[in-house]
Coordinates of C-alpha atoms in Angstrom, one line a residue:
X101 CA 18.0 -25.4 -28.7
X102 CA 14.6 -23.6 -28.5
X103 CA 13.5 -22.1 -25.4
X104 CA 10.2 -22.5 -24.0
X105 CA 9.8 -19.9 -21.1
X106 CA 7.2 -19.4 -18.6
X107 CA 6.7 -15.7 -17.9
X108 CA 5.4 -15.7 -14.3
X109 CA 3.3 -12.5 -13.6
X110 CA 3.0 -11.7 -9.9
X111 CA 2.9 -7.9 -8.6
X112 CA 3.9 -6.5 -12.1
X113 CA 0.6 -6.9 -13.7
X114 CA 1.8 -4.8 -16.8
X115 CA 3.6 -5.0 -20.2
X116 CA 5.2 -1.4 -20.2
X117 CA 8.7 -1.3 -18.6
X118 CA 8.5 -4.9 -17.5
X119 CA 12.1 -6.3 -17.4
X120 CA 11.1 -10.0 -17.0
X121 CA 9.0 -9.8 -20.2
X122 CA 11.7 -8.0 -22.1
X123 CA 14.2 -10.5 -21.1
X124 CA 11.7 -13.3 -22.3
X125 CA 11.1 -11.6 -25.7
X126 CA 15.1 -11.5 -26.1
X127 CA 15.6 -14.9 -25.1
X128 CA 12.6 -17.3 -26.0
X129 CA 11.0 -18.8 -29.0
X130 CA 7.7 -19.7 -26.8
X131 CA 6.5 -17.5 -24.0
X132 CA 3.6 -18.8 -21.6
X133 CA 2.4 -15.9 -19.6
X134 CA 0.9 -17.3 -16.3
X135 CA -0.6 -16.0 -12.9
X136 CA -0.7 -18.3 -10.1
X137 CA -3.3 -17.3 -7.3
X138 CA -1.8 -18.7 -4.0
X139 CA -3.5 -17.8 -0.9
X140 CA -1.1 -20.1 1.4
X141 CA 1.6 -17.4 2.6
X142 CA 0.8 -15.3 5.4
X143 CA -0.6 -12.0 4.7
X144 CA -2.6 -13.2 1.6
X145 CA -4.5 -10.4 -0.2
X146 CA -7.4 -9.1 1.8
X147 CA -10.8 -8.3 0.5
X148 CA -10.2 -4.8 -1.3
X149 CA -7.1 -6.1 -2.7
X150 CA -8.7 -9.2 -4.2
X151 CA -11.3 -7.0 -5.8
X152 CA -8.5 -4.8 -7.4
X153 CA -6.7 -8.1 -8.3
X154 CA -9.7 -9.4 -10.2
X155 CA -10.0 -6.6 -12.5
X156 CA -6.2 -5.9 -13.0
X157 CA -6.0 -9.6 -14.1
X158 CA -9.0 -9.1 -16.4
X159 CA -7.2 -5.9 -17.9
X160 CA -3.8 -7.9 -18.2
X161 CA -5.6 -10.9 -20.0
X162 CA -7.5 -8.8 -22.5
X163 CA -4.2 -6.8 -23.4
X164 CA -2.3 -10.1 -23.9
X165 CA -5.2 -11.4 -26.0
X166 CA -4.8 -8.4 -28.0
X167 CA -1.2 -8.9 -28.7
X168 CA -1.9 -12.5 -29.8
X169 CA -1.0 -14.2 -26.4
X170 CA -3.1 -15.7 -23.6
X171 CA -2.8 -15.5 -19.8
X172 CA -2.9 -18.8 -18.2
X173 CA -4.6 -18.7 -14.8
X174 CA -3.9 -21.3 -12.2
X175 CA -4.6 -21.5 -8.4
X176 CA -3.0 -23.6 -5.8
X177 CA 0.2 -23.8 -4.0
X178 CA 2.7 -21.8 -6.4
X179 CA 5.6 -24.2 -6.4
X180 CA 3.4 -27.1 -7.3
X181 CA 1.6 -25.3 -9.9
X182 CA 4.6 -24.1 -11.4
X183 CA 6.2 -27.6 -11.8
X184 CA 2.7 -28.9 -13.2
X185 CA 2.9 -26.2 -15.9
X186 CA 6.5 -27.1 -16.5
X187 CA 5.6 -30.8 -16.8
X188 CA 2.7 -30.0 -19.2
X189 CA 4.7 -27.6 -21.5
X190 CA 8.4 -28.8 -21.4
X191 CA 9.2 -25.3 -20.4
X192 CA 13.0 -25.1 -19.7
X193 CA 13.0 -21.5 -18.2
X194 CA 10.9 -19.4 -15.7
X195 CA 11.2 -15.5 -15.8
X196 CA 9.7 -13.3 -13.3
X197 CA 10.1 -10.1 -11.5
X198 CA 11.3 -9.9 -7.9
X199 CA 8.9 -9.3 -5.0
X200 CA 10.1 -8.5 -1.5
X201 CA 7.3 -10.0 0.9
X202 CA 9.4 -12.6 3.3
X203 CA 7.4 -15.5 2.4
X204 CA 7.9 -14.9 -1.2
X205 CA 11.5 -14.3 -0.8
X206 CA 11.9 -17.6 0.9
X207 CA 9.8 -19.3 -1.8
X208 CA 11.9 -17.8 -4.4
X209 CA 15.1 -19.2 -3.0
X210 CA 13.6 -22.9 -2.6
X211 CA 12.3 -22.5 -6.2
X212 CA 15.6 -21.6 -7.6
X213 CA 17.3 -24.6 -5.9
X214 CA 14.5 -26.9 -7.0
X215 CA 14.5 -25.9 -10.7
X216 CA 18.2 -25.9 -10.8
X217 CA 18.2 -29.5 -10.0
X218 CA 16.0 -30.2 -12.9
X219 CA 18.0 -27.8 -15.2
X220 CA 15.4 -25.3 -15.4
X221 CA 16.6 -21.9 -15.6
X222 CA 15.0 -19.4 -13.0
X223 CA 15.7 -15.7 -13.6
X224 CA 14.4 -12.8 -11.4
X225 CA 14.6 -9.3 -12.4
X226 CA 14.3 -6.0 -10.8
X227 CA 11.0 -4.3 -12.0
X228 CA 9.1 -2.9 -9.0
X229 CA 11.5 -0.7 -7.0
X230 CA 14.2 2.2 -7.9
X231 CA 16.9 0.1 -6.4
X232 CA 17.3 -3.4 -5.1
X233 CA 17.2 -3.2 -1.2
X234 CA 20.5 -4.9 -0.6
X235 CA 22.2 -2.2 -2.7
X236 CA 21.6 0.7 -0.4
X237 CA 23.7 0.6 2.8
X238 CA 25.3 3.2 4.9
X239 CA 29.1 3.8 5.2
X240 CA 29.3 0.9 7.7
X241 CA 27.7 -1.5 5.4
X242 CA 24.3 -1.7 7.5
X243 CA 20.9 -0.9 6.2
X244 CA 19.6 2.4 6.8
X245 CA 17.0 2.7 9.7
X246 CA 16.3 6.5 9.2
X247 CA 14.8 7.8 5.9
X248 CA 16.6 10.9 5.6
X249 CA 19.9 9.4 5.0
X250 CA 18.3 6.8 2.9
X251 CA 16.8 9.7 0.7
X252 CA 20.2 11.5 0.8
X253 CA 21.9 8.5 -0.6
X254 CA 19.3 7.9 -3.4
X255 CA 19.8 11.6 -4.5
X256 CA 23.7 11.0 -4.3
X257 CA 23.8 7.9 -6.2
X258 CA 20.9 7.6 -8.3
X259 CA 19.2 4.7 -9.7
X260 CA 18.9 3.0 -13.3
X261 CA 16.6 5.2 -15.3
X262 CA 16.2 2.6 -18.2
X263 CA 12.7 1.7 -19.2
X264 CA 11.3 -0.6 -21.7
X265 CA 8.5 -0.1 -24.2
X266 CA 5.4 -2.4 -24.5
X267 CA 5.7 -5.0 -27.1
X268 CA 3.4 -4.8 -30.2
X269 CA 2.7 -8.4 -30.4
X270 CA 3.5 -11.7 -28.7
X271 CA 4.0 -15.4 -29.4
X272 CA 0.8 -17.3 -29.3
X273 CA -0.1 -19.8 -26.7
X274 CA -1.4 -23.2 -27.7
X275 CA -5.0 -24.1 -26.4
X276 CA -3.6 -27.3 -25.1
X277 CA -2.6 -25.5 -22.1
X278 CA -5.7 -25.1 -20.0
X279 CA -6.5 -22.2 -17.9
X280 CA -8.9 -21.3 -15.0
X281 CA -11.1 -18.4 -15.6
X282 CA -10.6 -15.3 -13.6
X283 CA -13.9 -15.5 -12.1
X284 CA -13.1 -19.2 -10.9
X285 CA -10.7 -17.5 -8.2
X286 CA -13.6 -16.0 -6.3
X287 CA -11.9 -12.8 -5.8
X288 CA -14.9 -10.6 -5.7
X289 CA -17.2 -10.3 -2.7
X290 CA -20.5 -12.3 -2.5
X291 CA -22.0 -9.4 -0.5
X292 CA -21.9 -6.5 -2.6
X293 CA -20.0 -3.8 -0.4
X294 CA -17.9 -2.8 -3.3
X295 CA -20.0 -0.7 -5.3
X296 CA -18.1 2.6 -4.1
X297 CA -14.8 1.1 -5.4
X298 CA -16.2 1.0 -8.9
X299 CA -16.9 4.9 -8.8
X300 CA -13.2 5.7 -7.6
X301 CA -10.8 3.3 -9.4
X302 CA -10.0 1.9 -12.8
X303 CA -7.6 -1.1 -12.1
X304 CA -5.1 -2.1 -14.8
X305 CA -2.0 -0.7 -16.7
X306 CA -4.3 1.8 -18.8
X307 CA -6.0 3.1 -15.6
X308 CA -2.6 3.6 -13.9
X309 CA -1.5 5.8 -16.9
X310 CA -4.6 7.7 -16.9
X311 CA -4.3 8.3 -13.3
X312 CA -0.4 9.5 -13.6
X313 CA -1.3 11.7 -16.6
X314 CA -4.3 13.2 -14.6
X315 CA -2.1 13.9 -11.4
X316 CA 0.9 15.4 -13.5
X317 CA -1.9 17.7 -15.3
X318 CA -3.8 18.7 -12.4
X319 CA -2.3 18.3 -9.2
X320 CA 1.7 18.2 -9.3
X321 CA 2.1 22.0 -9.2
X322 CA 0.3 22.1 -6.0
X323 CA 1.5 18.8 -4.4
X324 CA 3.4 20.4 -1.4
X325 CA 0.2 22.2 -0.1
X326 CA -2.7 20.0 -1.6
X327 CA -1.4 16.7 -0.4
X328 CA -2.2 17.6 3.3
X329 CA -5.9 18.6 2.5
X330 CA -8.2 15.6 2.7
X331 CA -11.0 17.4 0.8
X332 CA -8.8 17.9 -2.2
X333 CA -7.7 15.2 -4.7
X334 CA -4.1 16.4 -4.2
X335 CA -2.1 13.1 -4.0
X336 CA -1.1 11.0 -6.9
X337 CA -3.6 8.1 -5.8
X338 CA -1.1 5.9 -7.7
X339 CA -0.4 3.5 -4.9
X340 CA -2.8 0.7 -5.8
X341 CA -1.3 0.7 -9.1
X342 CA 2.2 0.5 -7.8
X343 CA 1.4 -2.4 -5.5
X344 CA 0.1 -4.5 -8.3
X345 CA 2.8 -3.3 -10.6
X346 CA 0.3 -1.8 -13.1
X347 CA 2.8 0.9 -13.6
X348 CA 6.7 0.9 -12.8
X349 CA 8.2 3.8 -10.6
X350 CA 10.9 4.0 -13.1
X351 CA 8.3 4.8 -15.8
X352 CA 6.8 7.3 -13.5
X353 CA 9.9 9.0 -13.2
X354 CA 10.8 8.9 -16.9
X355 CA 7.3 10.5 -17.6
X356 CA 8.3 13.3 -15.2
X357 CA 11.4 13.8 -17.1
X358 CA 9.7 13.6 -20.7
X359 CA 7.5 16.4 -19.5
X360 CA 10.0 18.6 -17.8
X361 CA 8.8 18.1 -14.4
X362 CA 11.6 16.6 -12.4
X363 CA 12.2 19.6 -10.5
X364 CA 8.5 20.5 -9.7
X365 CA 8.0 17.0 -8.8
X366 CA 10.8 16.7 -6.1
X367 CA 8.2 16.4 -3.3
X368 CA 6.6 13.7 -4.9
X369 CA 9.8 12.0 -6.0
X370 CA 10.6 11.8 -2.1
X371 CA 7.4 9.8 -1.6
X372 CA 8.4 7.3 -4.3
X373 CA 11.7 7.0 -2.5
X374 CA 9.9 6.7 0.8
X375 CA 8.1 3.4 -0.9
X376 CA 11.8 2.3 -1.6
X377 CA 12.6 2.6 2.2
X378 CA 9.5 0.8 3.2
X379 CA 10.7 -2.2 1.0
X380 CA 14.4 -2.1 2.3
X381 CA 13.0 -2.1 5.9
X382 CA 10.9 -5.1 5.2
X383 CA 13.9 -6.9 3.3
X384 CA 16.3 -6.3 6.0
X385 CA 13.9 -6.7 8.8
X386 CA 11.3 -9.3 7.8
X387 CA 10.0 -9.8 11.3
X388 CA 8.5 -6.3 11.5
X389 CA 5.4 -7.7 9.6
X390 CA 4.4 -9.0 13.0
X391 CA 6.8 -7.8 15.6
X392 CA 8.0 -4.5 16.6
X393 CA 11.3 -3.0 14.9
X394 CA 12.0 -1.5 18.3
X395 CA 12.7 -4.5 20.6
X396 CA 11.9 -2.4 23.8
X397 CA 8.3 -2.7 22.6
X398 CA 8.3 -6.7 22.6
X399 CA 6.3 -7.0 25.7
X400 CA 4.6 -3.6 25.7
X401 CA 1.2 -3.9 27.5
X402 CA -1.1 -2.8 24.9
X403 CA -4.8 -2.4 25.9
X404 CA -7.6 -4.6 24.3
X405 CA -11.0 -3.0 23.9
X406 CA -13.2 -4.5 21.5
X407 CA -15.6 -1.7 21.7
X408 CA -13.0 0.9 20.8
X409 CA -11.6 -1.1 18.1
X410 CA -15.2 -1.7 16.5
X411 CA -16.3 2.1 16.6
X412 CA -12.8 2.9 15.1
X413 CA -13.4 0.4 12.3
X414 CA -17.0 1.6 11.8
X415 CA -16.4 5.4 11.9
X416 CA -18.4 5.8 15.3
X417 CA -15.6 7.3 17.5
X418 CA -17.3 10.8 18.0
X419 CA -14.3 12.5 16.5
X420 CA -15.4 13.7 13.0
X421 CA -12.1 13.7 11.2
X422 CA -11.3 10.0 12.5
X423 CA -15.0 8.9 11.4
X424 CA -14.7 10.5 8.2
X425 CA -11.4 8.8 7.4
X426 CA -12.6 5.4 8.3
X427 CA -15.9 5.7 6.4
X428 CA -14.0 6.9 3.2
X429 CA -11.7 3.7 3.6
X430 CA -14.8 1.5 3.8
X431 CA -16.6 3.1 0.9
X432 CA -13.7 3.6 -1.3
X433 CA -10.9 1.3 -0.4
X434 CA -8.6 4.3 0.2
X435 CA -7.9 6.9 2.9
X436 CA -6.3 10.2 2.4
X437 CA -2.5 10.0 3.7
X438 CA -2.8 12.6 6.4
X439 CA -5.9 11.0 7.7
X440 CA -4.1 7.7 7.7
X441 CA -1.6 9.1 10.3
X442 CA -4.4 10.8 12.4
X443 CA -6.5 7.7 12.7
X444 CA -3.7 5.3 13.3
X445 CA -2.4 7.7 16.1
X446 CA -5.7 7.8 17.7
X447 CA -6.0 3.8 17.8
X448 CA -2.5 3.2 18.8
X449 CA -1.8 6.1 21.0
X450 CA -5.0 7.3 22.7
X451 CA -6.6 4.1 22.5
X452 CA -3.4 2.1 23.3
X453 CA -4.6 -0.6 21.0
X454 CA -2.0 -2.8 19.4
X455 CA -0.7 -1.5 16.2
X456 CA -1.1 -4.9 14.5
X457 CA -4.9 -4.6 14.7
X458 CA -4.9 -1.5 12.8
X459 CA -2.6 -3.0 10.2
X460 CA -4.9 -6.0 9.8
X461 CA -7.9 -3.9 9.2
X462 CA -6.0 -1.7 6.8
X463 CA -4.9 -4.7 5.0
X464 CA -8.4 -6.1 4.4
X465 CA -9.8 -2.8 3.5
X466 CA -7.3 -0.8 1.5
X467 CA -7.0 -1.2 -2.4
X468 CA -3.3 -0.4 -1.9
X469 CA -2.7 -2.7 0.9
X470 CA 1.2 -3.2 0.7
X471 CA 2.9 -5.3 3.3
X472 CA 6.1 -3.3 3.2
X473 CA 4.3 0.1 3.6
X474 CA 1.5 -0.9 5.8
X475 CA 3.9 -2.6 8.5
X476 CA 6.4 0.3 8.5
X477 CA 3.8 3.0 8.5
X478 CA 1.7 1.6 11.4
X479 CA 4.9 1.0 13.3
X480 CA 6.1 4.4 12.6
X481 CA 2.9 6.1 14.0
X482 CA 2.8 3.8 17.2
X483 CA 6.4 4.6 17.9
X484 CA 7.9 1.4 17.8
X485 CA 9.3 1.3 14.3
X486 CA 12.2 2.8 12.1
X487 CA 12.9 6.3 11.6
X488 CA 13.1 9.3 13.7
X489 CA 9.5 9.7 14.7
X490 CA 9.5 10.4 18.4
X491 CA 7.5 8.1 20.6
X492 CA 5.8 11.2 22.3
X493 CA 4.2 12.3 19.0
X494 CA 0.4 12.0 19.4
X495 CA -1.7 13.8 16.7
X496 CA -4.6 15.6 18.2
X497 CA -7.7 14.8 16.0
X498 CA -9.5 18.1 16.6
X499 CA -6.5 20.4 16.0
X500 CA -5.4 18.3 13.0
X501 CA -9.1 18.5 11.7
X502 CA -9.1 22.3 12.4
X503 CA -5.8 22.9 10.5
X504 CA -6.3 20.7 7.5
X505 CA -10.1 20.6 7.1
X506 CA -10.8 24.2 8.1
X507 CA -14.2 24.3 6.5
X508 CA -15.2 20.8 7.5
X509 CA -15.6 19.9 3.9
X510 CA -14.0 16.3 4.2
X511 CA -16.0 15.9 7.1
X512 CA -19.3 16.8 5.6
X513 CA -18.6 14.6 2.8
X514 CA -18.1 11.5 4.8
X515 CA -20.0 12.2 8.1
X516 CA -23.3 13.6 6.5
X517 CA -25.0 13.7 9.8
X518 CA -22.9 16.6 10.9
X519 CA -23.1 18.4 7.4
X520 CA -25.4 21.2 8.8
X521 CA -23.2 22.1 11.8
X522 CA -21.5 25.5 11.6
X523 CA -17.8 25.4 10.8
X524 CA -17.1 26.6 14.6
X525 CA -18.6 23.3 15.9
X526 CA -18.1 20.7 13.2
X527 CA -14.6 19.7 14.6
X528 CA -15.9 19.3 18.2
X529 CA -19.7 18.7 17.8
X530 CA -20.1 17.6 21.5
X531 CA -19.4 21.2 22.4
X532 CA -22.1 22.7 20.1
X533 CA -24.9 24.3 22.3
X534 CA -28.0 22.2 22.4
X535 CA -30.1 24.7 20.2
X536 CA -27.2 24.6 17.6
X537 CA -27.4 20.7 17.6
X538 CA -31.2 20.8 17.1
X539 CA -31.1 23.4 14.4
X540 CA -28.5 21.0 12.8
X541 CA -30.7 18.0 13.0
X542 CA -27.9 16.4 14.8
X543 CA -28.2 15.5 18.5
X544 CA -24.9 14.5 19.8
X545 CA -25.4 10.8 21.6
X546 CA -28.5 10.3 19.4
X547 CA -27.8 11.1 15.7
X548 CA -23.8 11.1 16.3
X549 CA -21.9 9.4 19.1
X550 CA -20.3 11.3 22.0
X551 CA -16.4 10.9 21.9
X552 CA -15.6 7.2 22.9
X553 CA -12.6 8.4 25.0
X554 CA -11.0 11.8 26.3
X555 CA -8.2 13.0 24.6
X556 CA -6.2 14.7 27.2
X557 CA -6.5 11.7 29.8
X558 CA -5.7 9.1 27.1
X559 CA -2.9 11.2 25.8
X560 CA -1.4 11.4 29.4
X561 CA -1.8 7.8 30.0
X562 CA -0.1 6.9 26.8
X563 CA 2.8 9.3 27.5
X564 CA 3.2 7.7 30.9
X565 CA 3.2 4.1 29.4
X566 CA 5.8 4.9 26.6
X567 CA 7.9 6.9 28.9
X568 CA 8.2 4.0 31.2
X569 CA 8.9 1.5 28.3
X570 CA 11.5 3.8 26.7
X571 CA 13.3 5.3 29.8
X572 CA 12.3 2.8 32.5
X573 CA 11.0 5.7 34.5
X574 CA 7.6 6.4 35.6

C-alpha cells in the first residue's frame, strides 16, 4: 500500500536533523509538508514571535521549493484543519516532532485517539530537546526540581547524539492542494515598530547556522567571562533559532564535536541543558505557566502599580541598567541574559509586581519567547519557582551595573541621554552634582527620570513580605 503522509511542521522549522522528516522520507511515497497557524491555545505567539515566525516560514517555504516540494499553509483550529487536509488528500499518516507546551500536549493526545479511530497513523518524534522529559528522573522516580542534580544526571547518563543530514530533494506536492499565503496570516505588525529587528536577526535555518558558526568562531573561547557583560556580544544568541526549531540542540553539540570544542564549550553546554530543564519543569508541572511552583505563594499579596509597570516597560524607571535593558528589548526583540535577571528582580522584588506581568511583557516582546524558559525563569527570579535560588536574593541594579557595565558602554548605547555623564555618575545619575548634569546635557527629572522607587526601602519591604510568607514570621 502506498503511503501518503502529512509532515506537520510546528516548532521545528528546519530540514537538517529533523527526525519526523527523516522518518517520512523512509516510510512514504508522497509527503505533504504543512504548517497550521492556530492562535486558539493559551499563550499564542506574541508580536515579536509572530514577526520571527513570518520570516522563518518564508525561509522554510523557499528551501522546500528548492528541493522540489511545497509548504502548505493553513490557519484555524489545528485539529479541524488537519482533518480537512486528510480528507482532501487521502493521507493515511501524520508525522511531526513533539512540542511540550501543555495545551499542545493535550491536543496531541486527543489527536492520537481521533486519528487512530480512523486508521490514520499519528507518529511523534523527539526533535527539539536532548532527552524526553519523562526519561529524566531522580533515584526516587520523581522529576528533578533543582538544576544541579538534573545537570549531573545528563553528564552521567548522556543523550542520543544521532543527527540527520538535510535531504537533497523531496517529492513534489500537487497543485490541487490549496495553500494560503504566508502574508495572509497577518503575522507582521501593522505599525512599523520592527525596523530594529531586521538589523539584528536573520530568521530561518540558514540564519541559525550562520549564527552558530559566528559564535563558535568569535565568542565561545571567552564565553565564561563575556556572557555576563551586556555591552559585548558574548552569548550565543541562538535562543530564538532553538525555540522555532531552525536548528536542533543535538546539531549544535555535533558541531562542537566536529570542531573539537566540546571541552571548551562546557559552560555553553550547561546552558543548553538548562533549556532541557525548563522543558522538564513545564512537562511535569504544567500549571507553572500561570501559577507559582511554590504553593506558599498561591495567595501572595503582590502589589499593583500601573505607573511602575509602565515605567518599567518603557525603560523610564530612573535606573540606567534597567532602562537600557528594557529599551534594548523593545528595539531588538532581545535582552542580554544578565540584564534579564536584573530587570525581573527589580519588577518582582523591589516593585513587588506579580511575576506574570513581567512574563507576559517578555512573551509579547521577545523574539526568543519560549513558554518553558519564560515561565521558569520569571518564577526563579521572583523566588516562587524551582531550583535553589533563595527567596531573599534581590539584584541591586546599581551594583550590578557597576560590576558588569563598568564603563557604562551598554547604558550609553541604549540610554543616549546619559551618554555624556562620566563613569563615576552614569550608574547613579541622580547623585551627579548639578553642574555635572548641566555639562552632560542631562538634567535628572527633566531629560531623564528620577528613580521611581528607593532601592533600600523597597528591598526591606520585599524581604519582610517574603519572610512572612516563607516562615510565617514577621
